[in-house]
Every structure is written in C-alpha cells, then in structure tokens.
PDB file of C-alpha atoms and ligand atoms in Angstrom:
ATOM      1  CA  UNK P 880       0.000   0.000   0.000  1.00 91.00           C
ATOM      2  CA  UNK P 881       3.231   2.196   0.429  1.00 95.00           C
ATOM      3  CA  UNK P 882       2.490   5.087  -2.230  1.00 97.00           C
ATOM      4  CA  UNK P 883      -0.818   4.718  -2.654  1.00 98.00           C
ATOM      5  CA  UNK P 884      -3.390   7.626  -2.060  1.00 98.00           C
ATOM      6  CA  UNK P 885      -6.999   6.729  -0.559  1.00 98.00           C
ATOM      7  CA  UNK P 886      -9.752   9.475  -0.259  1.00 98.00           C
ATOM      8  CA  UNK P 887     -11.580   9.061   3.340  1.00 98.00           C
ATOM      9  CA  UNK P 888     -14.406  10.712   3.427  1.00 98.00           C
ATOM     10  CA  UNK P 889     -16.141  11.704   6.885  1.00 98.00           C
ATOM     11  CA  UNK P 890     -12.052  11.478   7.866  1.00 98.00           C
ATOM     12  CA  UNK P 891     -11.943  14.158  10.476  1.00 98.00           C
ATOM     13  CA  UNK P 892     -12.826  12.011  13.285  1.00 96.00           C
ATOM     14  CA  UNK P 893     -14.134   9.232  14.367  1.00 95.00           C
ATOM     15  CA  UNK P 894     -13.931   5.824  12.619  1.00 97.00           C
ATOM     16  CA  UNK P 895     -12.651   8.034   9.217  1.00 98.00           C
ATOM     17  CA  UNK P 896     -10.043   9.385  11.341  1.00 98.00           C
ATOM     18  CA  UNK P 897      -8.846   5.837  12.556  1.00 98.00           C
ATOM     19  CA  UNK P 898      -8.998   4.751   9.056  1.00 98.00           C
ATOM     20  CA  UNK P 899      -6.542   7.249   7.994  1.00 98.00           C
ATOM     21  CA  UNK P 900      -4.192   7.043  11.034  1.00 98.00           C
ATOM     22  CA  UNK P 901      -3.872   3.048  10.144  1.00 98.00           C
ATOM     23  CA  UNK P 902      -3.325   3.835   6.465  1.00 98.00           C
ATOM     24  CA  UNK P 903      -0.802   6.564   6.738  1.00 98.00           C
ATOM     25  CA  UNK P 904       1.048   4.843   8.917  1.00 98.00           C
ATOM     26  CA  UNK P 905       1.274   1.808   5.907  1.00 97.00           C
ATOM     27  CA  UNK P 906       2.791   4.940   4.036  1.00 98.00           C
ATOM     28  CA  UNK P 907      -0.582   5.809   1.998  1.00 98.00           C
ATOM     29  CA  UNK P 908      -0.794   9.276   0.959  1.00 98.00           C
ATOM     30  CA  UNK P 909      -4.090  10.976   2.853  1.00 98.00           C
ATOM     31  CA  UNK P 910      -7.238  12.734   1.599  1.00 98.00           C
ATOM     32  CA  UNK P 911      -9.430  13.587   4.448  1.00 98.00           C
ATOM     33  CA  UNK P 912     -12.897  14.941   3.323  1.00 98.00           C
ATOM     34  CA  UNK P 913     -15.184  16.643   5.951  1.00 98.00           C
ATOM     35  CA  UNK P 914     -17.587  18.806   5.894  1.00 98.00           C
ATOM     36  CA  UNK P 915     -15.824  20.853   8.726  1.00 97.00           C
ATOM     37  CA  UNK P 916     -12.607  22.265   6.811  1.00 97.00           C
ATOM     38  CA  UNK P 917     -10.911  23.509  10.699  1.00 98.00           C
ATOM     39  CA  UNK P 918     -11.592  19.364  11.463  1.00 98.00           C
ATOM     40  CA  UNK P 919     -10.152  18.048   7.882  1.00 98.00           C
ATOM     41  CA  UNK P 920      -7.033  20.660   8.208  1.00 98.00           C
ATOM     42  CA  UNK P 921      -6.356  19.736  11.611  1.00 98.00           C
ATOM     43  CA  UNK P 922      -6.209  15.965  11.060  1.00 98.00           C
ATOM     44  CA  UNK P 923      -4.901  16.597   7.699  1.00 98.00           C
ATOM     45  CA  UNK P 924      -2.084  17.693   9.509  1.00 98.00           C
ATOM     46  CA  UNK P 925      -2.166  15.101  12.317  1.00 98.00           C
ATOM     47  CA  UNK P 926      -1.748  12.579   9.537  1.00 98.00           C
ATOM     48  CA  UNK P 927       1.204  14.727   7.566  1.00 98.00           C
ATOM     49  CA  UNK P 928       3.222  14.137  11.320  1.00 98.00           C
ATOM     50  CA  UNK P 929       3.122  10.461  10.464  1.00 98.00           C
ATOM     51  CA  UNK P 930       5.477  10.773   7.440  1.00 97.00           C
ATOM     52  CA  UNK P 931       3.118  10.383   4.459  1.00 98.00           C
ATOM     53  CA  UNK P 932       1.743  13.679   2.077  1.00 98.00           C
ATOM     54  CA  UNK P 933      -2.140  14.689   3.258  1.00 98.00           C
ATOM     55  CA  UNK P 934      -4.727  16.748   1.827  1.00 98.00           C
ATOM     56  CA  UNK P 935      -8.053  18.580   3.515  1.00 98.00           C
ATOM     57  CA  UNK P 936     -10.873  18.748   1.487  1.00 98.00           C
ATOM     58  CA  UNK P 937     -14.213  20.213   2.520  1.00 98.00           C
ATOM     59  CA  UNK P 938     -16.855  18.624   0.800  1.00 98.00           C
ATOM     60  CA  UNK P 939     -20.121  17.600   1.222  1.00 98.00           C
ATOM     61  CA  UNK P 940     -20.459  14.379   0.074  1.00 98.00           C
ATOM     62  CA  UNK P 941     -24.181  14.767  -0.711  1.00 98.00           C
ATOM     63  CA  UNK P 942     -23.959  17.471  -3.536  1.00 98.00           C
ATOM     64  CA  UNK P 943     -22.633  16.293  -6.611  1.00 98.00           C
ATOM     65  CA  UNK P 944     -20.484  19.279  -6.970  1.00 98.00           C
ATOM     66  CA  UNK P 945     -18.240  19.266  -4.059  1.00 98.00           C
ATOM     67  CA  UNK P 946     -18.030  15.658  -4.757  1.00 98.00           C
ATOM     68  CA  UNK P 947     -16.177  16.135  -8.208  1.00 98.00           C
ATOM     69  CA  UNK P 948     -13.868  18.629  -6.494  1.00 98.00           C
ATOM     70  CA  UNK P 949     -12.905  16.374  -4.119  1.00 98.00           C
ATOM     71  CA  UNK P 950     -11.449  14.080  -7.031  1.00 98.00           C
ATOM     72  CA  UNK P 951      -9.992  16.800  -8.873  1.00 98.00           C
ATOM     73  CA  UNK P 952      -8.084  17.741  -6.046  1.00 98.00           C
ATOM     74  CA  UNK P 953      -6.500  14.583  -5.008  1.00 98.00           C
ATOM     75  CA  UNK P 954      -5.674  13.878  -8.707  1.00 98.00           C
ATOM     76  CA  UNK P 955      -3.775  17.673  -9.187  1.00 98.00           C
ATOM     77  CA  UNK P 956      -2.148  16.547  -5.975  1.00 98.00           C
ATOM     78  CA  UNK P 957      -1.107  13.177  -6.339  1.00 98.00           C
ATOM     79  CA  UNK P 958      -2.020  11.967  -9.733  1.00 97.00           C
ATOM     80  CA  UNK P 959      -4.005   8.981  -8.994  1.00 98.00           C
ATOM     81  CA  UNK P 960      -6.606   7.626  -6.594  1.00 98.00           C
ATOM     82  CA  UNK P 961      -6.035   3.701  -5.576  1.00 98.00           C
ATOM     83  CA  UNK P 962      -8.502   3.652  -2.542  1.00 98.00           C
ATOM     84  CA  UNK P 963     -11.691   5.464  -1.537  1.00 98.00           C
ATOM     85  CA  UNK P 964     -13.166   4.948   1.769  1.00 99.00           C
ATOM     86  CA  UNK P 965     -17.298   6.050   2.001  1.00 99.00           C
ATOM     87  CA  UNK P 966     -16.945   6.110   5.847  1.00 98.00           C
ATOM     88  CA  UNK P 967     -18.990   9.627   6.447  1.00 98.00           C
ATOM     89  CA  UNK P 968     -22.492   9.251   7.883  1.00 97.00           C
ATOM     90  CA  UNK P 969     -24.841  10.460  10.075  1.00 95.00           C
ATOM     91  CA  UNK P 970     -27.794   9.498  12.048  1.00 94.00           C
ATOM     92  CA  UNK P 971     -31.366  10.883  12.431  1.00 95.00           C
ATOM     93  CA  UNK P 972     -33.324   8.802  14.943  1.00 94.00           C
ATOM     94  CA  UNK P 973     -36.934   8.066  15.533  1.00 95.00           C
ATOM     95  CA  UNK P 974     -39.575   5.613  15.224  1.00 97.00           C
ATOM     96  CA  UNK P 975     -41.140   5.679  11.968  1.00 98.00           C
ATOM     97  CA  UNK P 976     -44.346   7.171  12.759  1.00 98.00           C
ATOM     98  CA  UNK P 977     -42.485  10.361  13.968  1.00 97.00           C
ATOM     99  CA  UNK P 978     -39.573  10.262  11.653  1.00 98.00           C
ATOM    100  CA  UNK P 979     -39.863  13.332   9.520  1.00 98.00           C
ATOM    101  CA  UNK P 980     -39.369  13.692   5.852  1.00 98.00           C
ATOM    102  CA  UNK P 981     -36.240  16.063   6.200  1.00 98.00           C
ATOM    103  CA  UNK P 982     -34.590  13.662   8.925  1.00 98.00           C
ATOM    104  CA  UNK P 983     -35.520  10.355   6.177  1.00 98.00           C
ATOM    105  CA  UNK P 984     -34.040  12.324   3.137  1.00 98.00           C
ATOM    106  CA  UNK P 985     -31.056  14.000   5.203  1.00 98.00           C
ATOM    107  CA  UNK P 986     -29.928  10.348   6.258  1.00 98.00           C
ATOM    108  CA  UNK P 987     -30.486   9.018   2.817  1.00 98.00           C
ATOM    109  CA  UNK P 988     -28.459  12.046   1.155  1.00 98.00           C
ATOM    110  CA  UNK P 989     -25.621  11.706   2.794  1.00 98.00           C
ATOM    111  CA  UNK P 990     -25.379   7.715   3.723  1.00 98.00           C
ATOM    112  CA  UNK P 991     -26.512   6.595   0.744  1.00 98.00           C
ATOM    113  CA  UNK P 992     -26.460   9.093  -2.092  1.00 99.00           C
ATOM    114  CA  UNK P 993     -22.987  10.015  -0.767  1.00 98.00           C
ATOM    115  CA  UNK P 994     -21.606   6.447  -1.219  1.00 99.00           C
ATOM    116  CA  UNK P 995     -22.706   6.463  -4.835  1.00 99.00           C
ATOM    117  CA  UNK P 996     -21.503   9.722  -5.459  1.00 99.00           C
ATOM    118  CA  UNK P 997     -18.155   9.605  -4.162  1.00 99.00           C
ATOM    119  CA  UNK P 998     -17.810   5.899  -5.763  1.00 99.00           C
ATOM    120  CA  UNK P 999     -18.910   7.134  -9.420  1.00 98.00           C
ATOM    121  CA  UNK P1000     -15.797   9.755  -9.555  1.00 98.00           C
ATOM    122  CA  UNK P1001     -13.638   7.464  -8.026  1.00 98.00           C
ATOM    123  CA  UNK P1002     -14.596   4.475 -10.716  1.00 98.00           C
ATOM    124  CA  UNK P1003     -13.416   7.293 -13.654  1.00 98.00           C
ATOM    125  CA  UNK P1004     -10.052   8.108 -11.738  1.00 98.00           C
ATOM    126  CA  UNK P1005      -9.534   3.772 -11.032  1.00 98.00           C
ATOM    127  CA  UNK P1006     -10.703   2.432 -14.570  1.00 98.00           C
ATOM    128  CA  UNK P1007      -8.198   4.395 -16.560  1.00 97.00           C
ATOM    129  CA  UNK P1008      -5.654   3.386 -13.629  1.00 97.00           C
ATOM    130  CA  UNK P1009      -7.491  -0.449 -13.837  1.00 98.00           C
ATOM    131  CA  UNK P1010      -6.803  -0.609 -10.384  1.00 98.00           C
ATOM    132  CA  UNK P1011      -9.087   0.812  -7.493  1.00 98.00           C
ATOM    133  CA  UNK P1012     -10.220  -0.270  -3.998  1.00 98.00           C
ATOM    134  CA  UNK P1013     -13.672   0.655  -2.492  1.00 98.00           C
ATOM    135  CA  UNK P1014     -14.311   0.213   0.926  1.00 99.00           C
ATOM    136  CA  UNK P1015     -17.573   1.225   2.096  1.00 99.00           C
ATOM    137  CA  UNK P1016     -18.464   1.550   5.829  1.00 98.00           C
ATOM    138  CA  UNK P1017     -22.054  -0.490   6.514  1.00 98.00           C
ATOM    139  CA  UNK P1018     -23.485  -0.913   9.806  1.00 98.00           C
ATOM    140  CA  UNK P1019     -24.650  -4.292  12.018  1.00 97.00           C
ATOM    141  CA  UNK P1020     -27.908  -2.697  12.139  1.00 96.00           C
ATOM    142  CA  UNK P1021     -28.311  -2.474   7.871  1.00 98.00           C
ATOM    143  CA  UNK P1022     -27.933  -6.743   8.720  1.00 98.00           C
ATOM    144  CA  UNK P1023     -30.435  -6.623  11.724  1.00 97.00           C
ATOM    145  CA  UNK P1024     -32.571  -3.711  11.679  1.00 96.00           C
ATOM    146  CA  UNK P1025     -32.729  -1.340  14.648  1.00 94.00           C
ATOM    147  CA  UNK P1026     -36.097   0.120  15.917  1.00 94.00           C
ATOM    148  CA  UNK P1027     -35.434   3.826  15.948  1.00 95.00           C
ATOM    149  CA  UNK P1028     -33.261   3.943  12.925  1.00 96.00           C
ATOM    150  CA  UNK P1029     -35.593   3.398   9.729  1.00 98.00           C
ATOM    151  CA  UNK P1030     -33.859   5.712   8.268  1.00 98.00           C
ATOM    152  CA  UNK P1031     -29.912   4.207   8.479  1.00 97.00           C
ATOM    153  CA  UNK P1032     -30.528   1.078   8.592  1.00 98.00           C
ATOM    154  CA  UNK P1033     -31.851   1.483   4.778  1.00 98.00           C
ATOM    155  CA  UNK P1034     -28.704   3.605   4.112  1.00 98.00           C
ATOM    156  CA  UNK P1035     -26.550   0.860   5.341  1.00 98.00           C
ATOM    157  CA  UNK P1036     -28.410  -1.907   3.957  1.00 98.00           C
ATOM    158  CA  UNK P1037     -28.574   0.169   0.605  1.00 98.00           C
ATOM    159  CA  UNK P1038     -24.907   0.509   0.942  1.00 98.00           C
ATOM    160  CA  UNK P1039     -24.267  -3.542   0.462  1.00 98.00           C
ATOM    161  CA  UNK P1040     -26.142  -3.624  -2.328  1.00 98.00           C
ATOM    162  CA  UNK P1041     -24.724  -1.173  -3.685  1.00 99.00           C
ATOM    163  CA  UNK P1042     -21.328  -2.713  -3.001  1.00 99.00           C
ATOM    164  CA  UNK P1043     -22.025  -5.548  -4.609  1.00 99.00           C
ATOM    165  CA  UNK P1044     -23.330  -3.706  -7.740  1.00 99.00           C
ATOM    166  CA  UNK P1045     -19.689  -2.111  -8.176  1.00 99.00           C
ATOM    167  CA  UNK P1046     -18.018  -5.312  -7.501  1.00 98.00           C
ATOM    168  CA  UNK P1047     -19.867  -7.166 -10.508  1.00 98.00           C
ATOM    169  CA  UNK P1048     -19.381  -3.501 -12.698  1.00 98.00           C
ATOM    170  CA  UNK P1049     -16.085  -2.702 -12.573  1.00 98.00           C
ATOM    171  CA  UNK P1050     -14.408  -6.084 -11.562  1.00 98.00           C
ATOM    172  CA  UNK P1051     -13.378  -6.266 -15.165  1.00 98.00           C
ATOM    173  CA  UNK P1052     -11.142  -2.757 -14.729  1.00 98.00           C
ATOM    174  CA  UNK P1053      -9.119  -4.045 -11.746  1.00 98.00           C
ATOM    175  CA  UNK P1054     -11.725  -2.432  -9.317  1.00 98.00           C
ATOM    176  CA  UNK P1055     -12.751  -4.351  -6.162  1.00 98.00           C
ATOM    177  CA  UNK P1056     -15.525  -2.847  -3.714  1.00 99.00           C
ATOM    178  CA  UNK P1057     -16.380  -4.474  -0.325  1.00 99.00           C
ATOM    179  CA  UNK P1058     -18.116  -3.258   2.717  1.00 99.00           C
ATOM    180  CA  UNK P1059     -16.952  -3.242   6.447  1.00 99.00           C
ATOM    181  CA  UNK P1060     -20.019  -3.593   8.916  1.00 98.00           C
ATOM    182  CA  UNK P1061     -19.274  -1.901  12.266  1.00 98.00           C
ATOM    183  CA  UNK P1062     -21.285  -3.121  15.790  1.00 97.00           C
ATOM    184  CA  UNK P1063     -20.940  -0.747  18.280  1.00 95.00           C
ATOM    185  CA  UNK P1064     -18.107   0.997  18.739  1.00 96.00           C
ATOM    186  CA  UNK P1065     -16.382   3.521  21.303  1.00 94.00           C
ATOM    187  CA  UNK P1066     -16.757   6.769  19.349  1.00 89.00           C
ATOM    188  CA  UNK P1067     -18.071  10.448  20.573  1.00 80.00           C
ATOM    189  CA  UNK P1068     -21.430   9.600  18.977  1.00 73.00           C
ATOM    190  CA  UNK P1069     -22.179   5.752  21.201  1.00 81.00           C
ATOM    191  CA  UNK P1070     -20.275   7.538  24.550  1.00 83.00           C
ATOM    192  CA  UNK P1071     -23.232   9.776  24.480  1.00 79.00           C
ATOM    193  CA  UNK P1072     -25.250   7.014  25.393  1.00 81.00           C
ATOM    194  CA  UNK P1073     -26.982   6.291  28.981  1.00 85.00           C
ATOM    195  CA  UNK P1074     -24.800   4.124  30.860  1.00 90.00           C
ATOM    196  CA  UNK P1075     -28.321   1.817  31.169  1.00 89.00           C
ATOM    197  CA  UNK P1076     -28.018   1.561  27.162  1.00 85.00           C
ATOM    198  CA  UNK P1077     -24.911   0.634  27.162  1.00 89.00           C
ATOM    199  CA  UNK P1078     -25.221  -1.935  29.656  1.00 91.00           C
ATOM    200  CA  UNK P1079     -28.271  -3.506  27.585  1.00 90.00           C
ATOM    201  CA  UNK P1080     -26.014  -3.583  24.441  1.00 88.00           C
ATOM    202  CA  UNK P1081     -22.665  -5.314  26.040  1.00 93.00           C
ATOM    203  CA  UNK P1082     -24.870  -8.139  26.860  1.00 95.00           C
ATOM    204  CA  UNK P1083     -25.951  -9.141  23.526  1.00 95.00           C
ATOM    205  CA  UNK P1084     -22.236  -9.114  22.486  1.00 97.00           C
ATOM    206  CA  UNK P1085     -20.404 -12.122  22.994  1.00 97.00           C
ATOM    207  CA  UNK P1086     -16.554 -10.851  23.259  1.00 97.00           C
ATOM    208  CA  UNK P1087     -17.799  -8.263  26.206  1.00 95.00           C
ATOM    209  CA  UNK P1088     -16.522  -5.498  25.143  1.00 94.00           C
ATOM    210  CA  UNK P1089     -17.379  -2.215  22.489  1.00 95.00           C
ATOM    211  CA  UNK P1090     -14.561  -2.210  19.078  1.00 97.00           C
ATOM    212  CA  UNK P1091     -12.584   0.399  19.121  1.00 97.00           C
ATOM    213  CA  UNK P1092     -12.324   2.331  16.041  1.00 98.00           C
ATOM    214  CA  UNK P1093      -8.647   0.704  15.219  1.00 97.00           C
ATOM    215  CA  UNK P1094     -10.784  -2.803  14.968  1.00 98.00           C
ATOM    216  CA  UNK P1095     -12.691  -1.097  12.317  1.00 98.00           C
ATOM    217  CA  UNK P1096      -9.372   0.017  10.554  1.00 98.00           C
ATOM    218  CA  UNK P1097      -7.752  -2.886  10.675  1.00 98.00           C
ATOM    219  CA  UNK P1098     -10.745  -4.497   8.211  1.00 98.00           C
ATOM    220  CA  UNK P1099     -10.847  -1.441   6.256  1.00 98.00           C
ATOM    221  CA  UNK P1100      -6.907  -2.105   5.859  1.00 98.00           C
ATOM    222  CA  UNK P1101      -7.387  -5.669   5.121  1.00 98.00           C
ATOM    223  CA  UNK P1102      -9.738  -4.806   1.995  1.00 98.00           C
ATOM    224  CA  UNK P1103      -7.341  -2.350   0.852  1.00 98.00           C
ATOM    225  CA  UNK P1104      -4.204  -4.215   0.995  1.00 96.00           C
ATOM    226  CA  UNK P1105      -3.132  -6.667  -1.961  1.00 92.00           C
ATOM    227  CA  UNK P1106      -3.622  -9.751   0.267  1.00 95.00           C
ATOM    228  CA  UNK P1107      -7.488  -8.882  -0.472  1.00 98.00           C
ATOM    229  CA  UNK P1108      -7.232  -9.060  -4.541  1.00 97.00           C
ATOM    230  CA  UNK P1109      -8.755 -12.024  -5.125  1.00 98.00           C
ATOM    231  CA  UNK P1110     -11.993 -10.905  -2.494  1.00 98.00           C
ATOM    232  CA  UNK P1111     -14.762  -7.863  -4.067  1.00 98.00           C
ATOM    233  CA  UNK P1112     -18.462  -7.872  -2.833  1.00 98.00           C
ATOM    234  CA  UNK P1113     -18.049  -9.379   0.402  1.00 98.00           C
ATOM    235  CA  UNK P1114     -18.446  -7.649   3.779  1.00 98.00           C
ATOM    236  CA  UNK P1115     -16.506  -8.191   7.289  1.00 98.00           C
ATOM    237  CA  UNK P1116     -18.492  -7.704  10.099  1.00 98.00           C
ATOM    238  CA  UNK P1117     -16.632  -5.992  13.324  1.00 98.00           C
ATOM    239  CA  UNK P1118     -18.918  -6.111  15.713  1.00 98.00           C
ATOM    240  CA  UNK P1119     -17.987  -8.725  18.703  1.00 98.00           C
ATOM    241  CA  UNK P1120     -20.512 -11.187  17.457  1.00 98.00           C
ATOM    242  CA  UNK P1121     -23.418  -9.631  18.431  1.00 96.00           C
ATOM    243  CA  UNK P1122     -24.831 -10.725  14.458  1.00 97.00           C
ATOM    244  CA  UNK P1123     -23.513 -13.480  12.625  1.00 96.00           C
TER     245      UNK P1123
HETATM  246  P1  NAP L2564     -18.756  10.491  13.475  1.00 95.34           P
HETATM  247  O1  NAP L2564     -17.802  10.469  14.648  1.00 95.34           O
HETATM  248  O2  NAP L2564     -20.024  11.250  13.573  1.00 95.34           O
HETATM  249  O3  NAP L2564     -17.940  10.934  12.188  1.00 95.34           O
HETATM  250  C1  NAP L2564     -18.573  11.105  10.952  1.00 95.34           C
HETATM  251  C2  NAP L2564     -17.748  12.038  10.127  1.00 95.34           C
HETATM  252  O4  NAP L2564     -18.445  12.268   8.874  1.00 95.34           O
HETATM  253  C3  NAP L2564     -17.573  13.401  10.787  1.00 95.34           C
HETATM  254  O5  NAP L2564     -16.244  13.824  10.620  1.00 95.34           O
HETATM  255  C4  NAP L2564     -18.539  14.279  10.006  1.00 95.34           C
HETATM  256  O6  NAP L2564     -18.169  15.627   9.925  1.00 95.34           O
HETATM  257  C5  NAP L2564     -18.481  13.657   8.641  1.00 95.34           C
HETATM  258  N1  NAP L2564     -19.625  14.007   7.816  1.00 95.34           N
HETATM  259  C6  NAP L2564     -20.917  14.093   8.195  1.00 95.34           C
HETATM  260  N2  NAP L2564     -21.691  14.486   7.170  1.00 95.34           N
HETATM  261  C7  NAP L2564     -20.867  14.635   6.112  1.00 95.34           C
HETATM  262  C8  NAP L2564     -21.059  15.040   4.771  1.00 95.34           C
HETATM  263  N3  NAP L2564     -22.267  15.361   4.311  1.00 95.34           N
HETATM  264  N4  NAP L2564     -19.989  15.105   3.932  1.00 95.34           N
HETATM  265  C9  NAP L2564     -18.751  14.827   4.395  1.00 95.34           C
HETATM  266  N5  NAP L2564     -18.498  14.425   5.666  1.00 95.34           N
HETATM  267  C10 NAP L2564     -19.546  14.353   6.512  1.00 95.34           C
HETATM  268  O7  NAP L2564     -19.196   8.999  13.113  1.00 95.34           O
HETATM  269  P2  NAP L2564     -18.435   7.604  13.309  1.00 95.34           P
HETATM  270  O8  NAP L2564     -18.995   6.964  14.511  1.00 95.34           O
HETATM  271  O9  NAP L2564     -16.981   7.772  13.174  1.00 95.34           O
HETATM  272  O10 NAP L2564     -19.030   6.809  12.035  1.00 95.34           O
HETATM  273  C11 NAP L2564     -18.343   6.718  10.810  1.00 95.34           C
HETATM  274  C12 NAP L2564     -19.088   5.737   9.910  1.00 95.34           C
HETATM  275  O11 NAP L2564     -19.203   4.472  10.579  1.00 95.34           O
HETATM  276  C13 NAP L2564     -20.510   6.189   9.588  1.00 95.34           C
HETATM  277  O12 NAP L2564     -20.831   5.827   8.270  1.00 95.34           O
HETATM  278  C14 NAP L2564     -21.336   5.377  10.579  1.00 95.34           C
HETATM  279  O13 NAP L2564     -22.644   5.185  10.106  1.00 95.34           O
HETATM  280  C15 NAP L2564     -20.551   4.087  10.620  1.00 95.34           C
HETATM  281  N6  NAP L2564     -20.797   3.282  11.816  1.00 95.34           N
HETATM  282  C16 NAP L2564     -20.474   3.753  13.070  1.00 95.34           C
HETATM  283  C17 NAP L2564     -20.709   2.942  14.183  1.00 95.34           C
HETATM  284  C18 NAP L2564     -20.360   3.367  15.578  1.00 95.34           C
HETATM  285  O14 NAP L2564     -20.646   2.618  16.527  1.00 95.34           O
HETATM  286  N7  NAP L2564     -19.746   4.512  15.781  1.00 95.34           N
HETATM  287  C19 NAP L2564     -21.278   1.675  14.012  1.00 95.34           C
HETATM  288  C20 NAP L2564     -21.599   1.244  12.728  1.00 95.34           C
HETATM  289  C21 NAP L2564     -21.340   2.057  11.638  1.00 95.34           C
HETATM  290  P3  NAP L2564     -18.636  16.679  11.080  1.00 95.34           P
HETATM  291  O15 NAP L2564     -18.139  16.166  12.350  1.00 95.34           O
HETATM  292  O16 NAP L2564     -17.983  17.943  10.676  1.00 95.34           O
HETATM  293  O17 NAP L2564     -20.136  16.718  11.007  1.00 95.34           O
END
C-alpha cells in the first residue's frame, strides 16, 4: 500500500479518522474529506506528522459538486486515486411514525447518495488506472434492523447492495468494492449514550466489550491491501458477534 493515495471521506474524526491514522502509517498518501474544513485541516495535519503527504478537502459528500472537487483535487495533488473509503455518515433517529421527511431524506443524502456519489468519480479516476479499492463503511444494524433507525438502517443496507453492484461492474477494470459492517463501537457519537443503554447492548455481544475504532481500521486495511485481490463484494463484520 506504500504510495498509494486513498480518499476518506467523513475522515476528520471518528472511525474516518482511525482509518486514515492506520493507512498513513502503511505509508498511503491521505485525503481527508469533511464537511468541517478547521476538522479536515487539523487531522490533515495530524496525519502529515506520520510521514506520508495529506490533503483537507471540505466537501459535502451529498452534492454532486463538491463531490467532483474532491477528485480533482487529489488527482492535481497526487495523480491517482487507488482507494476510496465512504466512511462519512450520520444518524437521524426516531420511530417511523415520527420520523420526519427532512430527517428520512437528510440520512439518505448523505449515507446513501454520498456512497454512490463519491464511488462514481472514483470508478473514472480507477478504470483508466485499472486498479481501485472501495471500501464502504455499513453498519450491524443495515444486517439486523434497529427500531429507531428506519432511516440508516436502509442507508446501510442500501450501501451492500450497492457494493455488490460495483463489484460485478467494474471487476473487469481491476476495481474491487467491499463493505466493512461496524457493531458498536467507542466513538463520541455511542459515549453519548446512557450508561443503562450501554449496559443492555454489552450483553448481547459475545466478546464483552465495544470495538474500538482501530478494529474497524484494521478491516478497512485488510480490503485495501493486496492480500485482499482475489476478495470484491463481500463484507466483514466488526462487531464482537453480536450478528452473525
Ligand atoms: P462520526 O464520529 O459522527 O464521524 C462522521 C464524520 O463524517 C464526521 O467527521 C462528520 O463531519 C463527517 N460528515 C458528516 N456528514 C458529512 C457530509 N455530508 N460530507 C462529508 N463528511 C460528513 O461517526 P463515526 O462513529 O466515526 O461513524 C463513521 C461511519 O461508521 C458512519 O458511516 C457510521 O454510520 C458508521 N458506523 C459507526 C458505528 C459506531 O458505533 N460509531 C457503528 C456502525 C457504523 P462533522 O463532524 O464535521 O459533522
């Protein structure tokens, strides 16, 4: 992977954050996308302290626009593109008979609409390279469904169709695309939690303990590394085996 250049969107924190961390320090060059620019620059430049070139980008990767600039960027920067990570997401919870249409369509922009978005520039940059790796971050509840979450657990459900769509597509032009499904792990977002939630969701997962977002990395790594070029479509699921 030493060389390479991957495009992580939602990389400012969080899981994206890890994602980049773990790659840059495999010696991948580093395009963090955010729609914050101050959080992009600053881990932009978090990630340039590891030894490897980085790049902030803010973007929203629901508008089509900042989407192509995002790829025009990293390719006047570094030529070429060998890895795109769909990581960014957010949530808007309720039960379906109170979920609004704004907090539906808002999840669905950027979850879903997003992933496709980012992934149709990044298939131009990797066919003429006939090389690419797409990693796209899922969720254990697109698997199981999640009462509260109509909303993301389409997105993330969409999101392995949709992976599997761009593995059978582009196989042909050296592409691969494969999903990573995330169970609950330590981030800002689940340490908001109640402590009485919490408790309720360690005991339905069977290593007793939360992932960290390095156990997420780690997968995304896997997919991206050669070891993974015989393997497009497929998803790993970090999640403690709370779903199997
Ligand atoms: P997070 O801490 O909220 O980070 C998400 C990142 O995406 C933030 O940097 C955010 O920027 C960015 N973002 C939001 N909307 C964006 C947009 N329209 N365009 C570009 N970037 C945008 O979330 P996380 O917990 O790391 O989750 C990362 C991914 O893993 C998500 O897809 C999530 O669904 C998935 N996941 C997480 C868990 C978990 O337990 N944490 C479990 C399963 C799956 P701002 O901060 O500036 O808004």
């Amino acid at each position: 992977m030493k060389g390479q250049t991957a495009v992580i969107t939602g990389g400012g924190r969080g899981i994206g954050k890890a994602i980049a961390e773990y790659f840059a320090r495999r010696g991948v060059n580093i395009v963090i996308v955010d729609v914050n620019l101050d959080i992009a620059t600053e881990t932009a430049g978090q990630i340039a302290a590891l030894g490897v070139k980085s790049l902030a980008v803010k973007a929203d990767v629901s508008k089509s626009a900042d989407v192509s600039a995002i790829f025009e960027s990293a390719v006047k920067e570094f030529q070429k593109v060998e890895i795109l990570v769909n990581n960014a997401g957010i949530t808007r919870d309720g039960l379906i008979m109170r979920m609004s249409e704004e907090d539906w369509d808002a999840v669905m922009n950027i979850n879903l609409k997003g992933t496709f978005l980012c992934s149709k520039e990044a298939i131009r940059v990797m066919a003429k390279q006939r090389y690419g790796r797409i990693i796209n971050i899922s969720s254990v509840v697109g698997f199981m469904g999640n009462a509260g979450q109509a909303n993301y657990t389409a997105t993330k459900a969409g999101v392995m169709g949709l992976t599997k769509t761009i593995a059978r597509e582009y196989a042909s032009r050296g592409i691969t695309a494969n999903a990573v499904a995330p169970g609950f792990i330590t981030t800002a977002m689940t340490d908001a939690l109640p402590e009485n939630i919490k408790s309720e969701m360690m005991k339905v997962i069977p290593l007793g303990r939360f992932g960290t977002v390095d156990d997420v990395a780690a997968a995304a790594a896997f997919f991206a590394s050669p070891d993974a070029g015989y393997i497009t479509g497929q998803v790993i699921h970090v999640n403690g085996g709370m779903y199997m």
